[in-house]
N, CA and C of each residue as an Amber inpcrd file, in Angstrom:
protein
   525
  16.6470000  36.8190000  15.6880000  15.9520000  35.6340000  15.2620000
  16.9750000  34.5590000  14.9220000  16.8460000  33.3270000  15.4820000
  17.8180000  32.2710000  15.2070000  17.6650000  31.7670000  13.7710000
  18.7600000  31.2930000  13.1910000  18.6840000  30.7730000  11.8180000
  17.8090000  29.5200000  11.7530000  17.1110000  29.3720000  10.6480000
  16.2540000  28.1950000  10.4650000  17.1130000  26.9650000  10.2260000
  16.7140000  25.8580000  10.8110000  17.4430000  24.6040000  10.5930000
  16.5780000  23.6830000   9.7540000  17.2190000  22.8380000   8.9810000
  16.4970000  21.8850000   8.1490000  16.5460000  20.4830000   8.7420000
  17.0240000  20.3720000   9.9670000  17.1870000  19.0610000  10.5790000
  15.8650000  18.4350000  11.0030000  14.8510000  19.2370000  11.2320000
  13.5770000  18.6900000  11.6530000  13.5460000  18.4490000  13.1460000
  12.4670000  17.8460000  13.6210000  12.3400000  17.6170000  15.0610000
  13.3750000  16.6030000  15.5540000  13.7380000  16.6990000  16.8250000
  14.7520000  15.7940000  17.3660000  14.3190000  14.3310000  17.2480000
  15.2000000  13.5080000  16.7500000  14.9600000  12.0800000  16.6460000
  14.3320000  11.6230000  15.3460000  13.7560000  12.5400000  14.5690000
  13.0700000  12.1190000  13.3430000  14.0580000  11.6090000  12.2890000
  15.1340000  12.3370000  12.0790000  16.1280000  11.9090000  11.0790000
  16.6980000  10.5390000  11.4370000  16.9510000  10.3050000  12.7130000
  17.4830000   9.0170000  13.1490000  16.4700000   7.8990000  12.8970000
  15.1950000   8.2050000  13.1600000  14.1330000   7.2270000  12.9060000
  14.0880000   6.8570000  11.4280000  14.1090000   7.8530000  10.5640000
  14.0480000   7.5970000   9.1230000  15.2710000   6.8000000   8.6750000
  16.4560000   7.1930000   9.1240000  17.6770000   6.4680000   8.7340000
  17.6410000   5.0130000   9.1810000  17.1040000   4.7510000  10.3480000
  17.0910000   3.3890000  10.8750000  15.9860000   2.5240000  10.2760000
  14.8410000   3.0950000   9.9210000  13.6820000   2.2930000   9.5430000
  13.2270000   2.4440000   8.0940000  13.9120000   3.2440000   7.2890000
  13.4600000   3.5050000   5.9220000  13.4090000   2.2290000   5.0720000
  14.4640000   1.4540000   5.0840000  14.5080000   0.2510000   4.2370000
  13.3960000  -0.7410000   4.6130000  13.2040000  -1.0690000   5.9020000
  12.0840000  -1.9640000   6.2240000  10.7120000  -1.3740000   5.8720000
  10.5610000  -0.0760000   5.9930000   9.2850000   0.5480000   5.6230000
   9.0460000   0.4480000   4.1240000  10.0860000   0.6390000   3.3180000
   9.9390000   0.4980000   1.8630000   9.6100000  -0.9500000   1.5110000
  10.2430000  -1.9120000   2.1820000   9.9540000  -3.3280000   1.9360000
   8.4780000  -3.6120000   2.2510000   7.9920000  -3.0780000   3.3570000
   6.5850000  -3.2390000   3.7400000   5.6780000  -2.6030000   2.6750000
   6.0380000  -1.4180000   2.2130000   5.2670000  -0.7450000   1.1730000
   5.2680000  -1.5030000  -0.1360000   6.4020000  -2.1090000  -0.4740000
   6.5000000  -2.8990000  -1.7020000   5.5570000  -4.0860000  -1.6430000
   5.5010000  -4.7440000  -0.5090000   4.5810000  -5.8680000  -0.3740000
   3.1270000  -5.4000000  -0.4160000   2.8400000  -4.2770000   0.1960000
   1.4620000  -3.7770000   0.2120000   0.9810000  -3.3460000  -1.1660000
   1.8740000  -2.7910000  -1.9760000   1.4690000  -2.2710000  -3.2880000
   1.7900000  -3.2130000  -4.4300000   2.7240000  -4.1370000  -4.2250000
   3.1170000  -5.0530000  -5.2910000   4.1550000  -4.4710000  -6.2310000
   4.7110000  -3.3350000  -5.9000000   5.6770000  -2.6770000  -6.7780000
   6.6570000  -1.8740000  -5.9210000   7.9480000  -1.9850000  -6.2140000
   8.9580000  -1.2970000  -5.4030000   8.8040000   0.2240000  -5.4710000
   8.5890000   0.7680000  -6.6410000   8.4480000   2.2160000  -6.7860000
   7.2470000   2.7500000  -6.0290000   6.1090000   2.0530000  -6.1510000
   4.9100000   2.4710000  -5.4150000   5.1010000   2.2640000  -3.9120000
   5.8340000   1.2070000  -3.5530000   6.1150000   0.9670000  -2.1420000
   6.9660000   2.0640000  -1.5370000   7.9290000   2.5520000  -2.3200000
   8.7620000   3.6590000  -1.8490000   7.9270000   4.9380000  -1.7230000
   7.0640000   5.1790000  -2.6980000   6.1620000   6.3430000  -2.6210000
   5.2690000   6.2570000  -1.3850000   4.7300000   5.0640000  -1.1270000
   3.8540000   4.8690000   0.0210000   4.6070000   5.1410000   1.3270000
   5.8330000   4.6280000   1.4250000   6.6430000   4.8570000   2.6340000
   6.9270000   6.3440000   2.8080000   7.2690000   7.0270000   1.7350000
   7.5890000   8.4480000   1.8330000   6.3660000   9.2770000   2.2180000
   5.2180000   8.9550000   1.6440000   3.9950000   9.6720000   2.0060000
   3.6480000   9.4400000   3.4780000   3.8410000   8.2230000   3.9490000
   3.5650000   7.9210000   5.3550000   4.5590000   8.6420000   6.2660000
   5.8060000   8.7530000   5.8330000   6.8010000   9.4580000   6.6420000
   6.4860000  10.9470000   6.7440000   5.8870000  11.5160000   5.7180000
   5.4590000  12.9220000   5.7940000   4.4080000  13.0730000   6.8890000
   3.4570000  12.1420000   6.9410000   2.4280000  12.2020000   7.9810000
   3.0320000  11.9450000   9.3590000   4.0150000  11.0570000   9.4260000
   4.6950000  10.7990000  10.6940000   5.4410000  12.0420000  11.1470000
   6.0630000  12.7360000  10.2130000   6.7680000  13.9820000  10.5310000
   5.8120000  14.9920000  11.1650000   4.6280000  15.0990000  10.5710000
   3.6350000  16.0510000  11.0850000   3.1380000  15.6750000  12.4840000
   3.1360000  14.3640000  12.7750000   2.6380000  13.8990000  14.0750000
   3.7690000  13.6280000  15.0610000   4.9960000  13.9510000  14.6810000
   6.1690000  13.5840000  15.4830000   6.0900000  14.1040000  16.9200000
   5.5520000  15.2760000  17.1240000   5.4750000  15.8340000  18.4830000
   4.6200000  14.9590000  19.3980000   3.6440000  14.2320000  18.8270000
   2.8190000  13.3060000  19.6290000   3.4880000  11.9480000  19.7900000
   4.3530000  11.5880000  18.8590000   4.9330000  10.2460000  18.8330000
   6.2680000  10.1290000  19.5590000   6.9980000  11.2030000  19.6390000
   8.3530000  11.1280000  20.1780000   8.4120000  11.8310000  21.5210000
   9.0200000  11.3020000  22.5110000   9.7940000  10.0610000  22.5830000
   8.9900000   8.8610000  23.0810000   7.7460000   9.0530000  23.5200000
   7.0220000   7.9590000  24.1720000   6.1750000   7.1020000  23.2360000
   5.8410000   7.5860000  22.0530000   4.9710000   6.8390000  21.1430000
   5.7470000   5.8460000  20.2960000   5.0170000   5.0640000  19.5300000
   5.6230000   4.0810000  18.6360000   5.5260000   4.6100000  17.2060000
   6.5590000   5.3360000  16.7880000   6.5500000   5.9870000  15.4750000
   6.4680000   4.9720000  14.3410000   7.1370000   3.8370000  14.4870000
   7.0970000   2.8480000  13.4080000   5.7040000   2.2450000  13.2680000
   5.0620000   1.9220000  14.3620000   3.7010000   1.3760000  14.2900000
   2.7600000   2.3950000  13.6520000   2.9190000   3.6580000  14.0000000
   2.0940000   4.7170000  13.4150000   2.3240000   4.7890000  11.9020000
   3.5810000   4.7670000  11.4920000   3.9230000   4.8660000  10.0700000
   3.3720000   3.6770000   9.2980000   3.5310000   2.4810000   9.8340000
   3.0100000   1.2830000   9.1650000   1.4820000   1.3280000   9.0760000
   0.8250000   1.8190000  10.1130000  -0.6360000   1.9340000  10.0960000
  -1.0700000   2.9000000   8.9920000  -0.3700000   4.0180000   8.8650000
  -0.6710000   4.9810000   7.7960000  -0.4890000   4.3200000   6.4340000
   0.5690000   3.5380000   6.2850000   0.8330000   2.8570000   5.0110000
  -0.2660000   1.8590000   4.6760000  -0.6640000   1.0670000   5.6580000
  -1.7010000   0.0540000   5.4340000  -3.0140000   0.7110000   5.0380000
  -3.3840000   1.7510000   5.7380000  -4.6550000   2.4240000   5.4160000
  -4.6150000   3.0640000   4.0370000  -3.4750000   3.6270000   3.6670000
  -3.3630000   4.2250000   2.3290000  -3.4340000   3.1470000   1.2510000
  -2.7870000   2.0110000   1.4800000  -2.8390000   0.9110000   0.5020000
  -4.2530000   0.3380000   0.4170000  -4.9330000   0.2720000   1.5360000
  -6.3160000  -0.2200000   1.5730000  -7.2330000   0.7120000   0.7930000
  -7.0680000   2.0220000   0.9980000  -7.8900000   3.0010000   0.2600000
  -7.5810000   2.9650000  -1.2330000  -6.3360000   2.6790000  -1.5890000
  -5.9640000   2.6330000  -3.0050000  -6.7290000   1.5470000  -3.7390000
  -7.1640000   0.5230000  -3.0300000  -7.9410000  -0.5470000  -3.6470000
  -9.2990000  -0.0830000  -4.1340000  -9.7820000   1.0440000  -3.6300000
 -11.0800000   1.5920000  -4.0570000 -10.9800000   2.3620000  -5.3670000
  -9.7870000   2.8370000  -5.6760000  -9.6340000   3.6590000  -6.8760000
  -9.6920000   2.7970000  -8.1250000 -10.3370000   3.3200000  -9.1450000
 -10.4160000   2.5820000 -10.4050000  -9.1190000   2.7100000 -11.1930000
  -8.5170000   3.8670000 -11.1700000  -7.2770000   4.0950000 -11.9080000
  -6.1360000   4.1300000 -10.9190000  -5.0940000   3.3730000 -11.1610000
  -3.9970000   3.2720000 -10.2160000  -2.6970000   3.8420000 -10.7870000
  -2.8040000   4.9210000 -11.5240000  -1.6720000   5.6290000 -12.1090000
  -0.8990000   4.7470000 -13.0730000   0.3990000   4.5850000 -12.8190000
   1.2250000   3.8230000 -13.7420000   0.9440000   2.3360000 -13.6400000
   1.1970000   1.6550000 -14.7390000   1.0660000   0.2040000 -14.7520000
   2.4610000  -0.3670000 -14.9790000   2.9590000  -1.1690000 -14.0320000
   4.3100000  -1.7110000 -14.2030000   4.3830000  -2.6200000 -15.4230000
   5.4910000  -2.6040000 -16.1000000   5.6660000  -3.4510000 -17.2680000
   6.5190000  -4.6470000 -16.9020000   6.3600000  -5.7020000 -17.6330000
   7.1420000  -6.9140000 -17.3850000   8.5600000  -6.8110000 -17.8990000
   8.7740000  -6.0140000 -18.9090000  10.0970000  -5.8850000 -19.5180000
  10.6520000  -4.4830000 -19.3160000  11.8450000  -4.4060000 -18.7920000
  12.5180000  -3.1210000 -18.6720000  13.3370000  -2.8790000 -19.9370000
  13.3930000  -1.6650000 -20.4220000  14.1870000  -1.4020000 -21.6260000
  15.6850000  -1.4540000 -21.3230000  16.4600000  -1.7390000 -22.3320000
  17.9200000  -1.7200000 -22.2540000  18.4820000  -2.5760000 -21.1310000
  18.0980000  -3.8360000 -21.1140000  18.6640000  -4.7580000 -20.1340000
  20.0900000  -5.0830000 -20.5210000  20.9730000  -5.0400000 -19.5640000
  22.3800000  -5.2690000 -19.8540000  22.6980000  -6.7400000 -20.0900000
  22.3520000  -7.5990000 -19.1520000  22.6740000  -9.0170000 -19.2870000
  21.4860000  -9.8530000 -18.8320000  21.4460000 -11.0530000 -19.2990000
  20.4110000 -11.9930000 -18.8850000  20.8770000 -12.7300000 -17.6360000
  20.0110000 -12.8210000 -16.6650000  20.2950000 -13.5660000 -15.4490000
  19.6610000 -14.9410000 -15.5950000  20.4600000 -16.0170000 -15.6510000
  19.8810000 -17.3490000 -15.8700000  18.9870000 -17.8250000 -14.7220000
  19.1140000 -17.2230000 -13.5450000  18.3230000 -17.6410000 -12.4010000
  17.0480000 -16.8200000 -12.2220000  16.9080000 -15.7600000 -12.9820000
  15.7520000 -14.8750000 -12.8050000  14.4110000 -15.5860000 -12.9430000
  14.2370000 -16.4940000 -13.9180000  12.9220000 -17.1460000 -14.0270000
  12.5310000 -17.9530000 -12.7880000  13.4910000 -18.3490000 -11.9690000
  13.1960000 -19.1340000 -10.7660000  13.3860000 -18.3240000  -9.4770000
  13.5300000 -17.0110000  -9.6000000  13.7280000 -16.1440000  -8.4390000
  12.4300000 -16.0960000  -7.6310000  12.4390000 -16.7230000  -6.4660000
  11.2290000 -16.8400000  -5.6560000  10.6720000 -15.4880000  -5.2620000
  11.5320000 -14.5730000  -4.8480000  11.0560000 -13.2480000  -4.4290000
  10.3510000 -12.5450000  -5.5850000  10.9160000 -12.6220000  -6.7830000
  10.3010000 -11.9940000  -7.9460000   8.9510000 -12.6290000  -8.2610000
   8.8780000 -13.9640000  -8.1650000   7.6280000 -14.6610000  -8.4560000
   6.5420000 -14.3360000  -7.4280000   6.9230000 -14.2780000  -6.1580000
   5.9470000 -13.9410000  -5.1160000   5.4510000 -12.5130000  -5.2950000
   6.3700000 -11.6010000  -5.6030000   5.9560000 -10.2080000  -5.8130000
   5.0380000 -10.0990000  -7.0280000   5.3330000 -10.8430000  -8.0870000
   4.4610000 -10.8380000  -9.2650000   3.0800000 -11.3980000  -8.9150000
   3.0470000 -12.4450000  -8.0920000   1.7650000 -13.0180000  -7.6840000
   0.9820000 -12.0270000  -6.8240000   1.6620000 -11.3500000  -5.9020000
   0.9880000 -10.3370000  -5.0840000   0.4760000  -9.1920000  -5.9500000
   1.2750000  -8.7930000  -6.9350000   0.8850000  -7.6930000  -7.8190000
  -0.3820000  -8.0370000  -8.6020000  -0.5770000  -9.3180000  -8.8960000
  -1.7380000  -9.7400000  -9.6830000  -3.0340000  -9.7040000  -8.8650000
  -2.9180000  -9.6420000  -7.5440000  -4.1100000  -9.6180000  -6.6910000
  -4.7050000  -8.2150000  -6.6140000  -5.9990000  -8.1110000  -6.3730000
  -6.5860000  -6.7980000  -6.0800000  -5.9470000  -6.2300000  -4.8120000
  -5.8600000  -4.9130000  -4.7310000  -5.1480000  -4.2480000  -3.6340000
  -5.6400000  -4.6850000  -2.2620000  -6.9240000  -4.7990000  -2.0750000
  -7.4520000  -5.1470000  -0.7540000  -7.1070000  -6.5810000  -0.3530000
  -7.0950000  -7.4970000  -1.3100000  -6.6840000  -8.8700000  -1.0030000
  -5.1900000  -8.8880000  -0.6650000  -4.3980000  -8.1350000  -1.4250000
  -2.9530000  -8.0810000  -1.1830000  -2.6540000  -7.5270000   0.2050000
  -3.3420000  -6.4530000   0.6070000  -3.1220000  -5.8490000   1.9270000
  -3.4340000  -6.8590000   3.0260000  -4.5480000  -7.5720000   2.8980000
  -4.9180000  -8.5540000   3.9160000  -3.8630000  -9.6620000   4.0050000
  -3.3960000 -10.1780000   2.8780000  -2.3800000 -11.2370000   2.9020000
  -1.0730000 -10.7640000   3.5330000  -0.6480000  -9.5640000   3.1810000
   0.6070000  -9.0460000   3.7390000   0.4840000  -8.8880000   5.2570000
  -0.6240000  -8.3540000   5.7120000  -0.8060000  -8.1860000   7.1610000
  -0.9150000  -9.5310000   7.8700000  -1.6120000 -10.4750000   7.2670000
  -1.8480000 -11.7770000   7.9130000  -0.5880000 -12.6310000   7.9480000
   0.1300000 -12.7240000   6.8330000   1.2220000 -13.6850000   6.7540000
   2.6070000 -13.0650000   6.8360000   2.7680000 -11.8230000   6.4470000
   4.0850000 -11.1960000   6.5610000   4.2070000 -10.4580000   7.8830000
   3.1810000  -9.6880000   8.2350000   3.2100000  -8.9560000   9.4930000
   2.7300000  -9.8190000  10.6610000   2.2220000 -11.0170000  10.3640000
   1.7780000 -11.9940000  11.3630000   0.7190000 -11.4370000  12.3090000
  -0.2280000 -10.7030000  11.7470000  -1.3300000 -10.1610000  12.5510000
  -2.4950000 -11.1460000  12.5540000  -3.2650000 -11.1490000  13.6340000
  -4.4680000 -11.9720000  13.7120000  -5.5820000 -11.3000000  12.9080000
  -6.5660000 -12.1040000  12.5210000  -7.6750000 -11.5880000  11.7120000
  -8.4040000 -10.4490000  12.4150000  -8.6110000 -10.5790000  13.7160000
  -9.2970000  -9.5310000  14.4810000  -8.4940000  -8.2310000  14.4660000
  -7.1670000  -8.3250000  14.6010000  -6.3150000  -7.1300000  14.5710000
  -6.3940000  -6.4470000  13.2100000  -6.3890000  -7.2460000  12.1570000
  -6.4700000  -6.6990000  10.8030000  -7.8090000  -5.9850000  10.6140000
  -8.8810000  -6.6310000  11.0730000 -10.2120000  -6.0340000  10.9370000
 -10.2810000  -4.6930000  11.6650000  -9.7240000  -4.6240000  12.8510000
  -9.7230000  -3.3640000  13.6070000  -8.9010000  -2.2960000  12.8910000
  -7.7340000  -2.6880000  12.3720000  -6.8680000  -1.7400000  11.6810000
  -7.5280000  -1.1870000  10.4200000  -8.2080000  -2.0540000   9.6810000
  -8.8040000  -1.6530000   8.4090000 -10.2290000  -1.1250000   8.5480000
 -10.8080000  -1.2630000   9.7270000 -12.1690000  -0.7800000   9.9340000
 -13.1990000  -1.6040000   9.1890000 -13.0160000  -2.9190000   9.1930000
 -13.9760000  -3.8050000   8.5340000 -14.2480000  -4.9850000   9.4690000
 -15.0960000  -5.9050000   9.0370000 -15.4230000  -7.0510000   9.8810000
 -14.3730000  -8.1470000   9.7260000 -14.3350000  -9.0280000  10.7150000
 -13.4330000 -10.1790000  10.6520000 -13.8030000 -11.0660000   9.4670000
 -15.0880000 -11.1790000   9.1780000 -15.5420000 -11.9640000   8.0300000
 -14.9970000 -11.4280000   6.7150000 -14.9240000 -10.1030000   6.5950000
 -14.3560000  -9.4960000   5.3910000 -12.8880000  -9.8770000   5.2570000
 -12.1700000  -9.8250000   6.3570000 -10.7480000 -10.1940000   6.3370000
 -10.6060000 -11.6550000   5.9130000 -11.4120000 -12.5300000   6.5020000
 -11.3380000 -13.9550000   6.1670000 -11.6640000 -14.2100000   4.7000000
 -12.7210000 -13.5700000   4.1880000 -13.1080000 -13.8170000   2.7970000
 -12.0740000 -13.2790000   1.8210000 -11.5000000 -12.1120000   2.1080000
 -10.4720000 -11.5680000   1.2130000  -9.2250000 -12.4470000   1.2290000
  -8.8470000 -12.9330000   2.4070000  -7.6890000 -13.8220000   2.4930000
  -7.9560000 -15.1240000   1.7430000  -9.1540000 -15.6700000   1.9110000
  -9.5140000 -16.9170000   1.2390000  -9.4780000 -16.7520000  -0.2800000
 -10.0480000 -15.6730000  -0.7810000 -10.0430000 -15.4220000  -2.2260000
  -8.6260000 -15.2180000  -2.7520000  -7.8120000 -14.5090000  -1.9800000
  -6.4380000 -14.2620000  -2.4090000  -5.6490000 -15.5630000  -2.4810000
  -5.7980000 -16.3970000  -1.4840000  -5.0760000 -17.6760000  -1.4770000
  -5.5540000 -18.5530000  -2.6210000  -6.8530000 -18.5550000  -2.8800000
  -7.3800000 -19.3290000  -4.0130000  -6.7900000 -18.8290000  -5.3290000
  -6.6500000 -17.5160000  -5.4690000  -6.0400000 -16.9590000  -6.6840000
  -4.5800000 -17.3580000  -6.8050000  -3.8690000 -17.3540000  -5.6940000
  -2.4530000 -17.7320000  -5.7270000  -2.2540000 -19.2100000  -6.0430000
  -3.2270000 -20.0330000  -5.7180000  -3.1190000 -21.4750000  -5.9630000
  -3.4180000 -21.8670000  -7.4090000  -3.9710000 -20.9360000  -8.1800000
  -4.2700000 -21.2520000  -9.5820000  -3.0050000 -21.7360000 -10.2820000
  -3.1440000 -22.7590000 -11.0710000  -1.9820000 -23.3390000 -11.7400000
  -1.4180000 -22.4560000 -12.8460000  -2.1960000 -21.4900000 -13.3350000
  -1.7020000 -20.6420000 -14.4130000  -1.1650000 -19.3040000 -13.9060000
  -1.1070000 -19.0990000 -12.5970000  -0.6350000 -17.8410000 -12.0270000
   0.8830000 -17.7440000 -12.0250000   1.4330000 -16.6300000 -11.5400000
   2.8770000 -16.4050000 -11.5420000   3.6730000 -17.4450000 -10.7560000
   3.0590000 -18.0780000  -9.7590000   3.7820000 -19.0570000  -8.9540000
   3.7230000 -20.4710000  -9.5320000   3.0140000 -20.6680000 -10.6320000
   2.8270000 -22.0000000 -11.1890000   4.1500000 -22.6800000 -11.5010000
   5.0700000 -21.9630000 -12.1270000   6.3450000 -22.5780000 -12.4960000
   7.1920000 -22.9430000 -11.2720000   6.9770000 -22.2440000 -10.1800000
   7.7250000 -22.5250000  -8.9600000   7.2510000 -23.8280000  -8.3140000
   5.9470000 -24.0980000  -8.4020000   5.3850000 -25.2530000  -7.7300000
   4.9590000 -26.3760000  -8.6700000   5.3480000 -26.3090000  -9.9260000
   4.9500000 -27.3750000 -10.8290000   5.6900000 -28.6630000 -10.4490000
   4.9970000 -29.7990000 -10.5380000   5.6240000 -31.0550000 -10.1460000
   6.7650000 -31.4370000 -11.0700000   7.7600000 -32.0620000 -10.5060000
   8.9190000 -32.5030000 -11.2960000   8.4910000 -33.6720000 -12.1980000
   9.0200000 -33.6540000 -13.4120000   8.7020000 -34.7230000 -14.3440000
   9.6250000 -35.9190000 -14.1180000   9.0510000 -37.0870000 -14.2250000
   9.8510000 -38.3110000 -14.1220000   9.9270000 -38.9000000 -15.5250000
  11.1140000 -38.9790000 -16.0660000  11.2900000 -39.5120000 -17.4300000
  11.7940000 -40.9250000 -17.3960000
């Protein structure tokens, strides 16, 4: 009997090494939190591993993995309890960053985090993944009207003057 190897199916390790960081970034946008985004990417990679024999070498493993991530994030919007709640303050901060209050990426992520999961998923697919409304509807198994209404509500929420992006877009004062 040959010794067992832990390398996995051919090509899978290379796929993970090449695409892990972009998948985590996609998961972070879908969930609104880096830790949850990493969990989402890892859970999707487990499913990709199981389906690898169908995906490699002719299938699109990354598209499959992203589809699994989107559907999981979409389903998470149905749950009432979403496990941990991220806090605004981390304990034991070493130094203050004077630019942090104006960090656009941090503000956008905070604004996305404030949205309901289903609105966040639609916005990420529409504007970050650059998918058409019909494609999103097919991927999520809902109507195009649902996609449009969720996107509209999400954008309206982001435009609120008291939201996380307010300080980024507040008009300059003339003294």
